[in-house]
PDB file of C-alpha atoms in Angstrom:
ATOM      1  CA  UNK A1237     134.104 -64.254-110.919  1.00 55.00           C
ATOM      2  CA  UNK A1238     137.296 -62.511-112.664  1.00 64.00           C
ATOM      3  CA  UNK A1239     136.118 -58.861-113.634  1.00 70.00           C
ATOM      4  CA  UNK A1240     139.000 -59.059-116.067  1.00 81.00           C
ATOM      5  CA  UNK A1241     138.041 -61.543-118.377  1.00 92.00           C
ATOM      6  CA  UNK A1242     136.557 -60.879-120.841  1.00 95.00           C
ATOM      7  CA  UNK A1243     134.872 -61.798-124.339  1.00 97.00           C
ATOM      8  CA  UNK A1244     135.307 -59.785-127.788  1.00 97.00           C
ATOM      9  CA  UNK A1245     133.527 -59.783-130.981  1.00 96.00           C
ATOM     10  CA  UNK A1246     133.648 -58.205-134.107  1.00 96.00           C
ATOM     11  CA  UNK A1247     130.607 -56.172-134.563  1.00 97.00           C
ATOM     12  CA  UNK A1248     129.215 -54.123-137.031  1.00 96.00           C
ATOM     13  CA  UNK A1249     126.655 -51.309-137.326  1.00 94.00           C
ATOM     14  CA  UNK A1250     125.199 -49.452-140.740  1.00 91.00           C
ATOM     15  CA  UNK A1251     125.504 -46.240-140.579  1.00 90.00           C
ATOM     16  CA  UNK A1252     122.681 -44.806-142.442  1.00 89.00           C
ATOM     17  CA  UNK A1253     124.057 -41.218-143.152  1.00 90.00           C
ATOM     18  CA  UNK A1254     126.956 -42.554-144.659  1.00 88.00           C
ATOM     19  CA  UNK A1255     125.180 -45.187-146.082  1.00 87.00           C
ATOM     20  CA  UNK A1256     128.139 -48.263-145.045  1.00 89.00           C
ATOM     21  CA  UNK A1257     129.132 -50.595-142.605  1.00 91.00           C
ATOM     22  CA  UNK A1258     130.897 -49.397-139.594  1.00 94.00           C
ATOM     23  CA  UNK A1259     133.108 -52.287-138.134  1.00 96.00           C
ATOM     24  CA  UNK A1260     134.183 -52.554-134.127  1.00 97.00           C
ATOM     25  CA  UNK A1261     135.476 -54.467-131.214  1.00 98.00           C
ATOM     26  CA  UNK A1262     133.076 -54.811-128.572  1.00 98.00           C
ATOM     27  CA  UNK A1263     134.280 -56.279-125.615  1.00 98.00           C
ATOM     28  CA  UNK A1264     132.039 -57.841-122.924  1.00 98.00           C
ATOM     29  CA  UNK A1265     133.030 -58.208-119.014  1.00 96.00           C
ATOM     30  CA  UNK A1266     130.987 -60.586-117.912  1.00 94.00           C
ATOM     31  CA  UNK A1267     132.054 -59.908-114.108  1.00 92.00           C
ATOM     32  CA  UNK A1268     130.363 -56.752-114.064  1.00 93.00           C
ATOM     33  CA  UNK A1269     128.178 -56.787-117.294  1.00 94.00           C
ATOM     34  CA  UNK A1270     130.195 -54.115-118.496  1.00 96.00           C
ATOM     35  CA  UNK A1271     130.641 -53.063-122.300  1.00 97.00           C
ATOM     36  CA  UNK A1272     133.645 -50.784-124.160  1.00 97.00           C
ATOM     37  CA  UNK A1273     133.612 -50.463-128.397  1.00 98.00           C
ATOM     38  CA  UNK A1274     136.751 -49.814-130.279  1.00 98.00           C
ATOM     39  CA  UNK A1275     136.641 -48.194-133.973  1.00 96.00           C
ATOM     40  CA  UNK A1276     138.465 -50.842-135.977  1.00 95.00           C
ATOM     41  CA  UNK A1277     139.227 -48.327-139.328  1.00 92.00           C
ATOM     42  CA  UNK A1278     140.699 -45.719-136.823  1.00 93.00           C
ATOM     43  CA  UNK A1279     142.208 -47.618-134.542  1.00 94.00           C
ATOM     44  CA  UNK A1280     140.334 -45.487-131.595  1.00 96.00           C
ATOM     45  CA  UNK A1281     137.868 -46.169-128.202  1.00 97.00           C
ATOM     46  CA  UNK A1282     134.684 -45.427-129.417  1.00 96.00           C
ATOM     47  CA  UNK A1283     133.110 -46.530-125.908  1.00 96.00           C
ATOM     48  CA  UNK A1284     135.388 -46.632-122.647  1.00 97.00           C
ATOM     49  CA  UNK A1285     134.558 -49.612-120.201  1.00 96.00           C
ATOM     50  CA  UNK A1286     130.772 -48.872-119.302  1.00 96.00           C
ATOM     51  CA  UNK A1287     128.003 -51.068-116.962  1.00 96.00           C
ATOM     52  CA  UNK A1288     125.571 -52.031-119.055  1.00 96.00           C
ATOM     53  CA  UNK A1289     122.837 -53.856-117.782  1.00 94.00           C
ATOM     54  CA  UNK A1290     120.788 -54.676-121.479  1.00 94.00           C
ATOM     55  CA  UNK A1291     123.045 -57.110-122.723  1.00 95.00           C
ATOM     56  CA  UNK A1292     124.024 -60.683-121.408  1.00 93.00           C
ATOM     57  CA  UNK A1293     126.067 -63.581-121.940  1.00 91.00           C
ATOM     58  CA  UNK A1294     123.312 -65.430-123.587  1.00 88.00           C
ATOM     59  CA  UNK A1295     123.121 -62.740-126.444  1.00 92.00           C
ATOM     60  CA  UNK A1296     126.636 -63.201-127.686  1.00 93.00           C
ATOM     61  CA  UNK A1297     127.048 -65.257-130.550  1.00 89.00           C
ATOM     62  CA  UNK A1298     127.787 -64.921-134.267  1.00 87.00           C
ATOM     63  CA  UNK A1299     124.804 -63.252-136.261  1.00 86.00           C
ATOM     64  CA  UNK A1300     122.974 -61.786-133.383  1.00 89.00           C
ATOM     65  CA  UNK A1301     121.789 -58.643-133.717  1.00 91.00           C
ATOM     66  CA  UNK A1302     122.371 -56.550-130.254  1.00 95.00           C
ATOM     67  CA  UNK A1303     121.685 -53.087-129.283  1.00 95.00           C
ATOM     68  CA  UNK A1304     124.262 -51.042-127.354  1.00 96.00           C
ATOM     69  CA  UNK A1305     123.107 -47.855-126.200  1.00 94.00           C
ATOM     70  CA  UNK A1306     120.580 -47.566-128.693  1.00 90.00           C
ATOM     71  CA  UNK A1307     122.629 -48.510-131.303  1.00 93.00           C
ATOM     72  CA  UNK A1308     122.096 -51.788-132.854  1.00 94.00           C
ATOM     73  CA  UNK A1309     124.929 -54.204-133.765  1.00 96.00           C
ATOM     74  CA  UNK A1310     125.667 -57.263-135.563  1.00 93.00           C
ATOM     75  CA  UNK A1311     127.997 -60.119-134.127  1.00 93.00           C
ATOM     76  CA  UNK A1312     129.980 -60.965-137.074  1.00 90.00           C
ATOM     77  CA  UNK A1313     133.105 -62.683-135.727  1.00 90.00           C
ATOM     78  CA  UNK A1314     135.029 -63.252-132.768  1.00 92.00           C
ATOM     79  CA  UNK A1315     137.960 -60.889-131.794  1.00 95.00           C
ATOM     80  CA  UNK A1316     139.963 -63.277-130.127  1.00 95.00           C
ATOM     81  CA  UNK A1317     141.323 -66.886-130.032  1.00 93.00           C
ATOM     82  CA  UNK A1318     139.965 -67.239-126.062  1.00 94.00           C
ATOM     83  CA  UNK A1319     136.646 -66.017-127.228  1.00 94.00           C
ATOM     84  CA  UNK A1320     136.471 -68.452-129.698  1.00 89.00           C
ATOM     85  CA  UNK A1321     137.632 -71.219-128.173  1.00 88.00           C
ATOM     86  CA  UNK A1322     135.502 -70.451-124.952  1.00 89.00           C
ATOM     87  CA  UNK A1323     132.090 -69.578-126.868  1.00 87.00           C
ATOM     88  CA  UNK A1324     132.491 -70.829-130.365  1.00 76.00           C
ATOM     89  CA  UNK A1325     130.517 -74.198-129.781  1.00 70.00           C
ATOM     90  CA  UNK A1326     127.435 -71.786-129.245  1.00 71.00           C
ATOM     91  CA  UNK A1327     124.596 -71.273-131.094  1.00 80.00           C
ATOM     92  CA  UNK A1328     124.917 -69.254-134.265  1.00 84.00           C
ATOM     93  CA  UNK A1329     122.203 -67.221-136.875  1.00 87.00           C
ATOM     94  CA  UNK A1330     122.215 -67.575-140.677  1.00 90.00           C
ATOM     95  CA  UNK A1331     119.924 -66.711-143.627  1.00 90.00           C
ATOM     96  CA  UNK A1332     118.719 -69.727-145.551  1.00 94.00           C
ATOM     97  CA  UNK A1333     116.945 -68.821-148.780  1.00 94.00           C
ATOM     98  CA  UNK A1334     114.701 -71.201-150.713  1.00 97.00           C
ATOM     99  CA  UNK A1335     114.902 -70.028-154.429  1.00 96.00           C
ATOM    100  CA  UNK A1336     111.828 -69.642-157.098  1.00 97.00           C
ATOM    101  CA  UNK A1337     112.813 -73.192-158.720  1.00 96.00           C
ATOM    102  CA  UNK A1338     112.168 -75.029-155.214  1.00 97.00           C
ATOM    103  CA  UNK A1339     109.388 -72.807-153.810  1.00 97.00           C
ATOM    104  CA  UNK A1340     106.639 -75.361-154.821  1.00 97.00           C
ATOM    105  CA  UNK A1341     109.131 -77.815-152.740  1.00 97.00           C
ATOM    106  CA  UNK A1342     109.349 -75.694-149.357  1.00 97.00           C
ATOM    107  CA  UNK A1343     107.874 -78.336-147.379  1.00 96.00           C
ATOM    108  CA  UNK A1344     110.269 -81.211-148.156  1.00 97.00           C
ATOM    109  CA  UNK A1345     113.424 -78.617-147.460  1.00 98.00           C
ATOM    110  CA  UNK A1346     112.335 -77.205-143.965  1.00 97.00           C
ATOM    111  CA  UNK A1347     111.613 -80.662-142.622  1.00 97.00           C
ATOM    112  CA  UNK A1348     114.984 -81.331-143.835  1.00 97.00           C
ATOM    113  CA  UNK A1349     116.534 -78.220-142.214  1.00 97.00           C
ATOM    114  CA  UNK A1350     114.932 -79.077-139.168  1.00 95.00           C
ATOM    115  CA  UNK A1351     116.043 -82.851-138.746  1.00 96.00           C
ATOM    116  CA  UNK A1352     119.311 -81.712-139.613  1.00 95.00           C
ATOM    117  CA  UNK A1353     119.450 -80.020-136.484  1.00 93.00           C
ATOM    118  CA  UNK A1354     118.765 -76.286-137.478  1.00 94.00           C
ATOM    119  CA  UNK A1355     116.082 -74.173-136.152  1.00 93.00           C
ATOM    120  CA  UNK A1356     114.129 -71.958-138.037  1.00 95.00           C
ATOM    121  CA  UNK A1357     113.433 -69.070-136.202  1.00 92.00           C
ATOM    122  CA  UNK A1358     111.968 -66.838-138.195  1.00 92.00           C
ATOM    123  CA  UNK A1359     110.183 -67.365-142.180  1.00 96.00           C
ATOM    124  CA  UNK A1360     109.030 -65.091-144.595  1.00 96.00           C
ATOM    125  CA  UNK A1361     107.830 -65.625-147.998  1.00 97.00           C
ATOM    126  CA  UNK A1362     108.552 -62.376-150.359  1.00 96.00           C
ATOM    127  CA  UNK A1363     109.247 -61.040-153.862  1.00 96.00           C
ATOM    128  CA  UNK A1364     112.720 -59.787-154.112  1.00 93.00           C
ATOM    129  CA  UNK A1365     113.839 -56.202-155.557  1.00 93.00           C
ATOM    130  CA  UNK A1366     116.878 -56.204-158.007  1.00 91.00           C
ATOM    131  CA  UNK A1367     118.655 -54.393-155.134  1.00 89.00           C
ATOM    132  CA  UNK A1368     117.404 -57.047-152.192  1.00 87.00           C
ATOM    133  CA  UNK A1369     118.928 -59.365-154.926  1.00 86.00           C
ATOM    134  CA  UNK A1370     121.997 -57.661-155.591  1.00 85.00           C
ATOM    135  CA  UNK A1371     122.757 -57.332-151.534  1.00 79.00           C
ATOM    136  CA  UNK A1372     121.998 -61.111-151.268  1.00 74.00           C
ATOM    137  CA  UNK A1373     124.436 -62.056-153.649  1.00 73.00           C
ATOM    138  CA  UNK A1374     127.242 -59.526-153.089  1.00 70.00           C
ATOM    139  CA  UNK A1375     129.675 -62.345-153.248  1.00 69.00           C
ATOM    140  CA  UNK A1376     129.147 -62.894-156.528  1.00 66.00           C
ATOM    141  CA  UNK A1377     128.976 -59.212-158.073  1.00 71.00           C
ATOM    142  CA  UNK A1378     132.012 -59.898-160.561  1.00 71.00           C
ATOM    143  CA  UNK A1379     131.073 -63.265-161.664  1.00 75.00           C
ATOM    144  CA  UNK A1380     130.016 -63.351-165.089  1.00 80.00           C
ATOM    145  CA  UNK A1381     126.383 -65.458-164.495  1.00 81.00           C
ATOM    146  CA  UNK A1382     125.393 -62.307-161.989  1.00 84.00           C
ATOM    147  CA  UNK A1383     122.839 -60.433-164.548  1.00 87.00           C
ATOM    148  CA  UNK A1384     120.937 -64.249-164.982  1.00 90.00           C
ATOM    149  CA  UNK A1385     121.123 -64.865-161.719  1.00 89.00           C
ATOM    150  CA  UNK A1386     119.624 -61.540-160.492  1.00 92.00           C
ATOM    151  CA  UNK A1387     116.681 -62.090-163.008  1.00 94.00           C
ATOM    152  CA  UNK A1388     116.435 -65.404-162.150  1.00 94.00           C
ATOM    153  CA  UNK A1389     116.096 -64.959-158.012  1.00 94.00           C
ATOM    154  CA  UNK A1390     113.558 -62.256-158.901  1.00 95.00           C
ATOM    155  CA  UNK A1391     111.527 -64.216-161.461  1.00 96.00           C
ATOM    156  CA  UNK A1392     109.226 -65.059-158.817  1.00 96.00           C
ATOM    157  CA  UNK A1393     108.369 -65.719-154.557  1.00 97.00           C
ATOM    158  CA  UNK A1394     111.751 -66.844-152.120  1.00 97.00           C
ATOM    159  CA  UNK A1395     111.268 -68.167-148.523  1.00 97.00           C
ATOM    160  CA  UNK A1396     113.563 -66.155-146.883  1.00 95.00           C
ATOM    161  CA  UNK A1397     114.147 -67.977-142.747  1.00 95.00           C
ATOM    162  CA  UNK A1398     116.613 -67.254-139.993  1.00 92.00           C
ATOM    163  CA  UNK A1399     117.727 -70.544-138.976  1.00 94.00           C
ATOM    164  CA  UNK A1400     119.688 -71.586-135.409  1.00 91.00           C
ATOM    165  CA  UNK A1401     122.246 -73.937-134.358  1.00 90.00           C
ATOM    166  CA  UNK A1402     125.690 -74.651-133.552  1.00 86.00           C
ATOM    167  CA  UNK A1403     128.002 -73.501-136.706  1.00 84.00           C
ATOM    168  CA  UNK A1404     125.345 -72.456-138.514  1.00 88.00           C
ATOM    169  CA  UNK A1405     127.175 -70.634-141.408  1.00 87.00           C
ATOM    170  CA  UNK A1406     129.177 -74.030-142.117  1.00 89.00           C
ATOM    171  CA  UNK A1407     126.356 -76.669-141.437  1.00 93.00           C
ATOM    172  CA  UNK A1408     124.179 -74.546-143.380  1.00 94.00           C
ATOM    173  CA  UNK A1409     126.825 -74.982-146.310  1.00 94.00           C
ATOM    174  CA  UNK A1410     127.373 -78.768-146.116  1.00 95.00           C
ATOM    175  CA  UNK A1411     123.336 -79.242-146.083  1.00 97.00           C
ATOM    176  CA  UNK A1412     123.184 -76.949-149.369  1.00 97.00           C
ATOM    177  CA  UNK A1413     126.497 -79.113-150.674  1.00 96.00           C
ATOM    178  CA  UNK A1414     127.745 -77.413-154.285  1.00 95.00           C
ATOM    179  CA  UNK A1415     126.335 -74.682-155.907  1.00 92.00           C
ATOM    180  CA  UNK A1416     126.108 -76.578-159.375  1.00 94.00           C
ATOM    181  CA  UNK A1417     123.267 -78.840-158.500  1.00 96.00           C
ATOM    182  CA  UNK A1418     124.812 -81.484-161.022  1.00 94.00           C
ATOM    183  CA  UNK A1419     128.152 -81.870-159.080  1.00 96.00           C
ATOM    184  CA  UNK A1420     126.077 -82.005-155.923  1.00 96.00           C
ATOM    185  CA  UNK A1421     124.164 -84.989-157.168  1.00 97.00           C
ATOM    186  CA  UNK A1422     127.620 -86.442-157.288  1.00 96.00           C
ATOM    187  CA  UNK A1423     129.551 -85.351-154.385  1.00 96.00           C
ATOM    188  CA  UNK A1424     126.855 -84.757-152.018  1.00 96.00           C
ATOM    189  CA  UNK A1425     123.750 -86.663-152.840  1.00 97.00           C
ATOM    190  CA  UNK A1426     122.185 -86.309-149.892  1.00 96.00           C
ATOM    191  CA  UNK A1427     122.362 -82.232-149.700  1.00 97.00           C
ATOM    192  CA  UNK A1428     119.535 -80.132-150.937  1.00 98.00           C
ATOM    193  CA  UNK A1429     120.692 -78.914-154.084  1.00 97.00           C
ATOM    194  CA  UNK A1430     121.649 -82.099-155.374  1.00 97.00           C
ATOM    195  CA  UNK A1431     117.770 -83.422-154.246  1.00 97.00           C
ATOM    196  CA  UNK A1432     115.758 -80.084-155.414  1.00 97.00           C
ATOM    197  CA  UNK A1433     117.792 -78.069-157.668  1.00 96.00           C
ATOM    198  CA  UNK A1434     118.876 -78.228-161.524  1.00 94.00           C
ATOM    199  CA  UNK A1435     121.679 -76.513-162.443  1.00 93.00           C
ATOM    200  CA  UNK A1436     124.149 -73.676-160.975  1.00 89.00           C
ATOM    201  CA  UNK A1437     121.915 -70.944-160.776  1.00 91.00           C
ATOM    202  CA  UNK A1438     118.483 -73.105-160.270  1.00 94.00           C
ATOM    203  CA  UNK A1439     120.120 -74.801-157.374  1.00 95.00           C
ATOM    204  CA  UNK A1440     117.120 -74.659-155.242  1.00 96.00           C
ATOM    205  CA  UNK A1441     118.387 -72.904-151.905  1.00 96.00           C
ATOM    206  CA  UNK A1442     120.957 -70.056-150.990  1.00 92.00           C
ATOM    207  CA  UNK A1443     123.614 -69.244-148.090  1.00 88.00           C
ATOM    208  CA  UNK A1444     126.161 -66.572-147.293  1.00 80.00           C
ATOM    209  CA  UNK A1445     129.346 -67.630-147.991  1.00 70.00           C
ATOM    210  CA  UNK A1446     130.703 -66.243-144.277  1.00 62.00           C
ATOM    211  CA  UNK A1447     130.264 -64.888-140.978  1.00 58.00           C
ATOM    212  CA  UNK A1448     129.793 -60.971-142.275  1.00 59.00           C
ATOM    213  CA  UNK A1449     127.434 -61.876-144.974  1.00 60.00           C
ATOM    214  CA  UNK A1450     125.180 -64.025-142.657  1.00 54.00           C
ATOM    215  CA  UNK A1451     124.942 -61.514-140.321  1.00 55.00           C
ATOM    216  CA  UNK A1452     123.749 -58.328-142.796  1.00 54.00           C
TER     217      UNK A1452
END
């Protein structure tokens, strides 16, 4: 096996004295299972080429959480054209969130989700905080609908699930189709917010909107 090649993602770890995202490079050697971080703000090796024997192959791909040295890191994006192009038909994590208006239709949605090809891996049912609410929707933090759709995601229980599969930020996008539920009906009849939700902010179920906001 070449000891040179080797695979680089974008990673990123909260730092929770500062209270913010730290971003890096990590690079994985796969020849020698060794590991070296590079601070992405600074421009600086945070981590010179190290053996380290806790993390594989198998544990690199987009919204995995790994731990490096005790310090745990999310796989946000690839660092590189090869690495994408040699890992990027992997598997991938996302959050899928099923909304108040479509709680009562949970059933119906994860059989859905899961003969579209997803898994769920983990599920949770839960009352959100306005702050839970606010970090799930940072996307949308200048739109003008925000306030009603904070009070509106909080009105009552989500299912929250981390769900599996190849591309999983953009297949979980196509399967929600538009976020007004009205155009959905008519572009994408078959997606769930055309079949369970109502209108733009009762639009049944929820996705991030990329690779970063998938993976916090």
């Amino acid at each position: 096996m070449n000891h040179d090649e080797r695979f680089v993602f974008i990673a990123e770890w909260y730092d929770p004295n500062a209270s913010l995202f730290r971003r890096y490079e990590l690079l994985f050697y796969p020849g020698d299972g060794s590991v070296e971080m590079h601070d992405v703000k600074n421009h600086r090796t945070f981590l010179k080429r190290t053996k380290y024997d806790d993390l594989h192959l198998e544990d690199l791909f987009i919204g995995n959480k790994v731990n490096v040295f005790s310090r745990q890191l999310v796989l946000i994006d690839y660092g590189d054209q090869y690495t994408a192009r040699q890992l990027g038909s992997r598997k991938e994590k996302t959050l899928a969130l099923i909304k108040p208006d479509a709680v009562s239709k949970a059933g119906e949605i994860i059989e859905m989700i899961n003969k579209t090809g997803f898994t769920i891996t983990k599920l949770k049912m839960m009352m959100l905080s306005r702050k839970e609410a606010m970090d799930f929707h940072v996307d949308h933090q200048s739109r003008p609908f925000l306030n009603e759709l904070i009070q509106f995601i909080t009105s009552g229980p989500v299912i929250a699930m981390e769900v599996l599969r190849e591309d999983a930020v953009c297949e979980w996008k196509r399967l929600l189709g538009p976020a007004n539920s009205g155009m959905a009906r008519t572009d994408a009849p078959e997606s769930l917010r055309a079949l369970f939700g109502t209108d733009g902010i009762r639009n049944a179920v929820h996705g991030p909107d990329s690779f970063a906001s998938a993976a916090r």
